[in-house]
């Protein structure tokens, strides 16, 4: 049998990595012994903390040409966020919790998308529906993904399903949910030793919005000023990346995980429209967004509307 390639989006976050590993386990229990988790980017410190805590190996970096290969996508569906040869692959399944955009396949597939806070929450439901075993390390990865995407249940994308799943899974994983969750988030929150490229690429996605290509990166921190003091260097790196990759607008979202606020840095010819999307004006290419923490629910929709 051929390998079934399972992976999340580029610049993978904790949900993308953990959900790939979880889905591979699900497929193997389902009888697909050739299912294997991959990654299409480097891990951030938060994700590494989770894998180390539960003693799970880092997925192999995907370098294969996917032409004609069996593929399962988790935590994404937009091709510009996926592997380079995804358009030539045979996509069998998609498990996701994002908008559906720029997605088309030649044949039918199993597609499951639900408006919950995390892909791992959907996977938890799939295990329960089939009465599959959730081993402690798999439960731990599910908890980690939910905590990450929901910012320990503070994000507006978080649903009651996410909270209930995390509580049940924490018991299986034998962790204190609040203590483990906060320690994991803090592990990924320090930016002191990160380069500008690392800050901009660890959690970044490209979106088609009207006639524009918009790059939106997000970094979590416990001190927004720790990032803002590097604004000039960050803007230089953002402008360089935009010139090299054809981004019309580049937005960096700096999120305070303790106080649930964000500040954005924006570059690009249409940058003022980003400010307008949030009913504010950019000041020195920045704007403070109180209560905004979710890229999916609070950042992407208003910018999309402003640019469409």
Coordinates of C-alpha atoms in Angstrom, one line a residue:
X1 CA 0.0 0.0 0.0
X2 CA 1.0 3.6 -0.6
X3 CA 1.7 6.0 2.2
X4 CA -1.2 8.3 3.1
X5 CA 0.3 11.7 3.8
X6 CA -1.4 13.6 6.6
X7 CA -0.4 17.2 7.4
X8 CA -1.5 20.6 8.5
X9 CA -0.8 24.1 7.0
X10 CA 2.5 25.8 6.3
X11 CA 4.2 27.4 9.3
X12 CA 2.4 24.9 11.5
X13 CA 0.9 25.8 14.9
X14 CA 0.2 23.4 17.7
X15 CA -3.2 22.4 16.3
X16 CA -1.7 21.7 12.8
X17 CA 1.0 19.5 14.1
X18 CA -1.0 17.7 16.8
X19 CA -4.0 17.1 14.6
X20 CA -1.8 15.5 11.9
X21 CA -0.4 13.1 14.5
X22 CA -3.9 12.4 15.9
X23 CA -5.4 11.8 12.5
X24 CA -2.6 9.4 11.6
X25 CA -3.4 7.4 14.8
X26 CA -7.2 7.5 13.9
X27 CA -6.5 6.2 10.4
X28 CA -4.3 3.4 11.7
X29 CA -7.1 2.3 14.1
X30 CA -9.4 2.5 11.1
X31 CA -7.2 0.0 9.3
X32 CA -5.0 2.3 7.2
X33 CA -1.6 1.1 8.5
X34 CA 0.2 3.3 5.9
X35 CA -1.1 6.6 7.4
X36 CA 1.7 8.9 8.4
X37 CA 1.9 12.4 9.9
X38 CA 4.1 15.0 8.3
X39 CA 4.8 18.7 8.8
X40 CA 5.4 21.4 6.2
X41 CA 7.4 23.7 8.4
X42 CA 9.4 24.1 11.5
X43 CA 7.9 23.7 15.0
X44 CA 7.5 26.6 17.4
X45 CA 8.6 26.3 21.0
X46 CA 4.9 25.9 22.2
X47 CA 4.4 22.9 20.0
X48 CA 7.8 21.5 20.9
X49 CA 6.8 21.8 24.6
X50 CA 3.7 19.8 24.0
X51 CA 5.5 17.0 22.1
X52 CA 8.3 16.8 24.7
X53 CA 5.8 16.7 27.6
X54 CA 3.9 13.8 26.1
X55 CA 7.0 12.1 24.7
X56 CA 5.8 12.2 21.1
X57 CA 8.2 12.3 18.1
X58 CA 8.3 15.3 15.8
X59 CA 6.6 14.4 12.4
X60 CA 8.9 14.1 9.5
X61 CA 9.3 17.2 7.2
X62 CA 7.4 16.7 4.0
X63 CA 9.7 16.9 1.0
X64 CA 8.0 14.4 -1.4
X65 CA 6.2 15.3 -4.6
X66 CA 2.6 14.6 -3.9
X67 CA 1.5 14.0 -7.5
X68 CA -1.0 11.1 -7.4
X69 CA -0.3 10.5 -3.7
X70 CA -3.1 9.9 -1.1
X71 CA -3.4 12.9 1.1
X72 CA -5.4 14.0 4.2
X73 CA -5.5 17.6 5.1
X74 CA -6.0 18.8 8.7
X75 CA -6.5 22.3 10.1
X76 CA -6.6 23.9 6.6
X77 CA -8.0 23.6 3.1
X78 CA -6.7 26.6 1.2
X79 CA -4.1 25.5 -1.3
X80 CA -1.9 28.5 -0.8
X81 CA -1.5 27.4 2.8
X82 CA -0.7 23.8 1.9
X83 CA 2.1 21.7 0.4
X84 CA 3.7 22.9 -2.9
X85 CA 2.3 20.0 -5.1
X86 CA -1.1 19.7 -3.3
X87 CA -3.1 20.5 -6.5
X88 CA -1.7 17.2 -8.0
X89 CA -2.4 15.1 -5.0
X90 CA -5.4 12.8 -4.4
X91 CA -7.1 14.4 -1.4
X92 CA -9.1 11.8 0.4
X93 CA -10.2 13.7 3.5
X94 CA -10.2 17.2 5.0
X95 CA -10.8 17.8 8.7
X96 CA -10.9 21.5 9.4
X97 CA -12.5 24.4 11.4
X98 CA -11.7 27.3 9.0
X99 CA -13.4 29.0 6.1
X100 CA -13.5 27.0 2.9
X101 CA -11.7 29.0 0.1
X102 CA -9.8 28.2 -3.1
X103 CA -10.5 24.5 -2.7
X104 CA -11.4 22.2 -5.5
X105 CA -10.8 18.4 -6.2
X106 CA -11.2 16.2 -9.2
X107 CA -13.1 13.5 -7.3
X108 CA -15.4 13.2 -4.2
X109 CA -13.9 13.1 -0.8
X110 CA -14.7 13.0 2.9
X111 CA -14.9 16.6 4.1
X112 CA -15.7 17.5 7.7
X113 CA -15.6 21.1 8.7
X114 CA -17.2 22.4 11.9
X115 CA -17.4 25.8 13.5
X116 CA -15.5 24.9 16.7
X117 CA -12.3 26.4 18.1
X118 CA -9.9 23.6 17.1
X119 CA -9.5 20.8 14.7
X120 CA -8.6 18.5 17.5
X121 CA -12.1 18.9 19.0
X122 CA -13.5 17.5 15.8
X123 CA -11.1 14.6 15.9
X124 CA -12.1 13.9 19.6
X125 CA -15.7 13.6 18.4
X126 CA -14.6 11.3 15.6
X127 CA -12.8 8.9 18.1
X128 CA -15.9 8.8 20.3
X129 CA -18.2 8.2 17.3
X130 CA -16.2 5.0 16.5
X131 CA -15.3 4.1 20.0
X132 CA -11.6 4.2 19.2
X133 CA -9.1 4.2 22.0
X134 CA -7.7 7.6 23.0
X135 CA -4.3 6.9 24.5
X136 CA -2.9 9.3 27.2
X137 CA -0.4 10.8 24.8
X138 CA -3.0 11.3 22.1
X139 CA -5.3 12.9 24.7
X140 CA -2.4 15.2 25.7
X141 CA -1.9 16.3 22.1
X142 CA -5.7 17.0 21.8
X143 CA -5.6 19.1 25.0
X144 CA -2.5 21.0 23.8
X145 CA -4.2 21.8 20.4
X146 CA -7.4 23.0 22.0
X147 CA -5.6 25.1 24.6
X148 CA -3.4 26.6 21.9
X149 CA -6.2 27.6 19.5
X150 CA -8.5 28.8 22.3
X151 CA -5.8 30.6 24.2
X152 CA -6.9 28.6 27.3
X153 CA -10.5 29.2 26.5
X154 CA -10.2 33.0 26.1
X155 CA -10.6 33.2 22.4
X156 CA -14.0 34.1 20.9
X157 CA -13.6 31.0 18.6
X158 CA -13.8 28.8 21.6
X159 CA -17.0 26.8 22.0
X160 CA -18.6 24.8 24.7
X161 CA -17.6 21.7 22.7
X162 CA -13.9 22.7 23.0
X163 CA -14.1 23.3 26.7
X164 CA -15.9 20.0 27.4
X165 CA -13.5 18.1 25.2
X166 CA -10.4 19.6 26.9
X167 CA -11.8 18.8 30.4
X168 CA -12.5 15.2 29.5
X169 CA -9.1 14.7 27.7
X170 CA -7.2 16.3 30.5
X171 CA -8.4 13.4 32.7
X172 CA -7.2 10.8 30.2
X173 CA -3.8 12.7 29.8
X174 CA -3.5 13.1 33.6
X175 CA -2.7 16.8 33.5
X176 CA -4.0 19.8 35.4
X177 CA -5.7 21.7 32.6
X178 CA -5.1 25.2 33.8
X179 CA -1.5 24.6 35.0
X180 CA -0.4 22.7 31.9
X181 CA -2.2 25.0 29.6
X182 CA -0.6 28.2 31.0
X183 CA 2.9 26.6 31.0
X184 CA 2.5 25.5 27.4
X185 CA 1.4 29.0 26.3
X186 CA 4.2 30.7 28.2
X187 CA 6.7 28.3 26.5
X188 CA 5.8 29.8 23.2
X189 CA 5.3 33.4 24.3
X190 CA 8.9 34.7 24.8
X191 CA 10.2 36.6 21.7
X192 CA 13.4 37.8 23.2
X193 CA 15.6 35.2 21.5
X194 CA 13.6 35.0 18.3
X195 CA 14.8 36.6 15.0
X196 CA 12.5 38.8 13.0
X197 CA 12.0 36.1 10.5
X198 CA 11.0 33.7 13.2
X199 CA 8.4 36.1 14.6
X200 CA 7.0 36.6 11.2
X201 CA 7.0 33.0 10.0
X202 CA 6.3 30.7 13.0
X203 CA 2.5 31.2 12.7
X204 CA 1.7 32.9 9.4
X205 CA -0.9 32.4 6.7
X206 CA -1.6 33.9 3.2
X207 CA -5.1 34.8 2.2
X208 CA -6.8 35.8 -1.1
X209 CA -9.0 38.8 -0.3
X210 CA -10.7 40.3 -3.3
X211 CA -7.8 41.1 -5.7
X212 CA -5.3 41.2 -2.9
X213 CA -2.9 38.6 -1.4
X214 CA -2.7 39.3 2.3
X215 CA -0.1 37.7 4.7
X216 CA -1.2 37.6 8.3
X217 CA 1.3 36.5 10.9
X218 CA 0.5 36.2 14.6
X219 CA 2.8 36.0 17.6
X220 CA 1.7 35.4 21.2
X221 CA 3.5 37.2 24.0
X222 CA 3.0 38.3 27.6
X223 CA 4.5 41.7 26.8
X224 CA 3.5 43.5 23.6
X225 CA 6.2 46.1 24.0
X226 CA 8.8 43.3 23.9
X227 CA 7.9 43.0 20.2
X228 CA 7.0 46.6 19.4
X229 CA 10.5 47.8 20.3
X230 CA 11.7 45.9 17.2
X231 CA 9.1 47.5 14.9
X232 CA 11.6 49.0 12.4
X233 CA 13.4 45.7 11.9
X234 CA 10.1 43.8 11.7
X235 CA 8.8 46.2 9.0
X236 CA 11.9 45.8 7.0
X237 CA 11.5 42.1 7.1
X238 CA 7.8 42.3 6.2
X239 CA 8.5 44.6 3.2
X240 CA 11.3 42.2 2.1
X241 CA 9.0 39.2 2.3
X242 CA 6.2 41.1 0.5
X243 CA 8.5 42.0 -2.4
X244 CA 9.8 38.4 -2.7
X245 CA 6.4 36.7 -2.4
X246 CA 4.0 39.1 -3.9
X247 CA 2.1 40.0 -0.8
X248 CA 0.0 43.2 -1.2
X249 CA -0.4 43.7 2.5
X250 CA 1.5 42.1 5.4
X251 CA -0.1 42.2 8.9
X252 CA 1.7 41.2 12.1
X253 CA -0.7 40.5 15.0
X254 CA 1.0 40.7 18.4
X255 CA -1.3 39.1 20.9
X256 CA -1.1 39.5 24.7
X257 CA -2.2 36.1 25.9
X258 CA -2.7 37.2 29.5
X259 CA -4.9 40.3 28.9
X260 CA -6.5 39.1 25.6
X261 CA -5.6 42.2 23.5
X262 CA -3.6 42.6 20.3
X263 CA -1.6 45.3 18.5
X264 CA -1.0 45.1 14.8
X265 CA 1.8 46.3 12.6
X266 CA 0.8 46.7 8.9
X267 CA 2.8 47.4 5.7
X268 CA 1.7 47.6 2.1
X269 CA 0.1 50.0 -0.4
X270 CA -3.4 49.4 0.9
X271 CA -2.4 49.3 4.6
X272 CA -4.8 52.1 5.6
X273 CA -7.8 49.8 4.7
X274 CA -6.7 47.4 7.4
X275 CA -7.1 50.2 9.9
X276 CA -10.5 51.0 8.4
X277 CA -11.5 47.4 8.9
X278 CA -11.2 47.9 12.6
X279 CA -12.8 51.4 12.6
X280 CA -9.5 53.0 13.5
X281 CA -6.6 54.8 11.8
X282 CA -3.1 53.4 11.8
X283 CA -0.6 55.4 13.9
X284 CA 2.9 54.8 12.7
X285 CA 1.7 51.7 10.9
X286 CA 0.2 50.3 14.1
X287 CA -3.2 50.0 15.8
X288 CA -4.2 48.6 19.2
X289 CA -7.1 46.2 19.1
X290 CA -8.7 45.6 22.5
X291 CA -10.3 42.2 23.0
X292 CA -9.0 40.9 19.6
X293 CA -7.1 37.6 19.8
X294 CA -8.4 35.4 17.0
X295 CA -7.0 35.7 13.5
X296 CA -9.8 33.4 12.2
X297 CA -12.8 35.1 13.7
X298 CA -11.7 38.7 14.5
X299 CA -8.9 39.5 12.0
X300 CA -9.5 37.8 8.7
X301 CA -13.3 38.6 8.3
X302 CA -13.1 42.4 8.7
X303 CA -10.0 42.7 6.6
X304 CA -11.6 40.5 3.9
X305 CA -14.7 42.7 3.9
X306 CA -12.7 45.9 3.7
X307 CA -10.7 44.7 0.7
X308 CA -13.5 43.0 -1.2

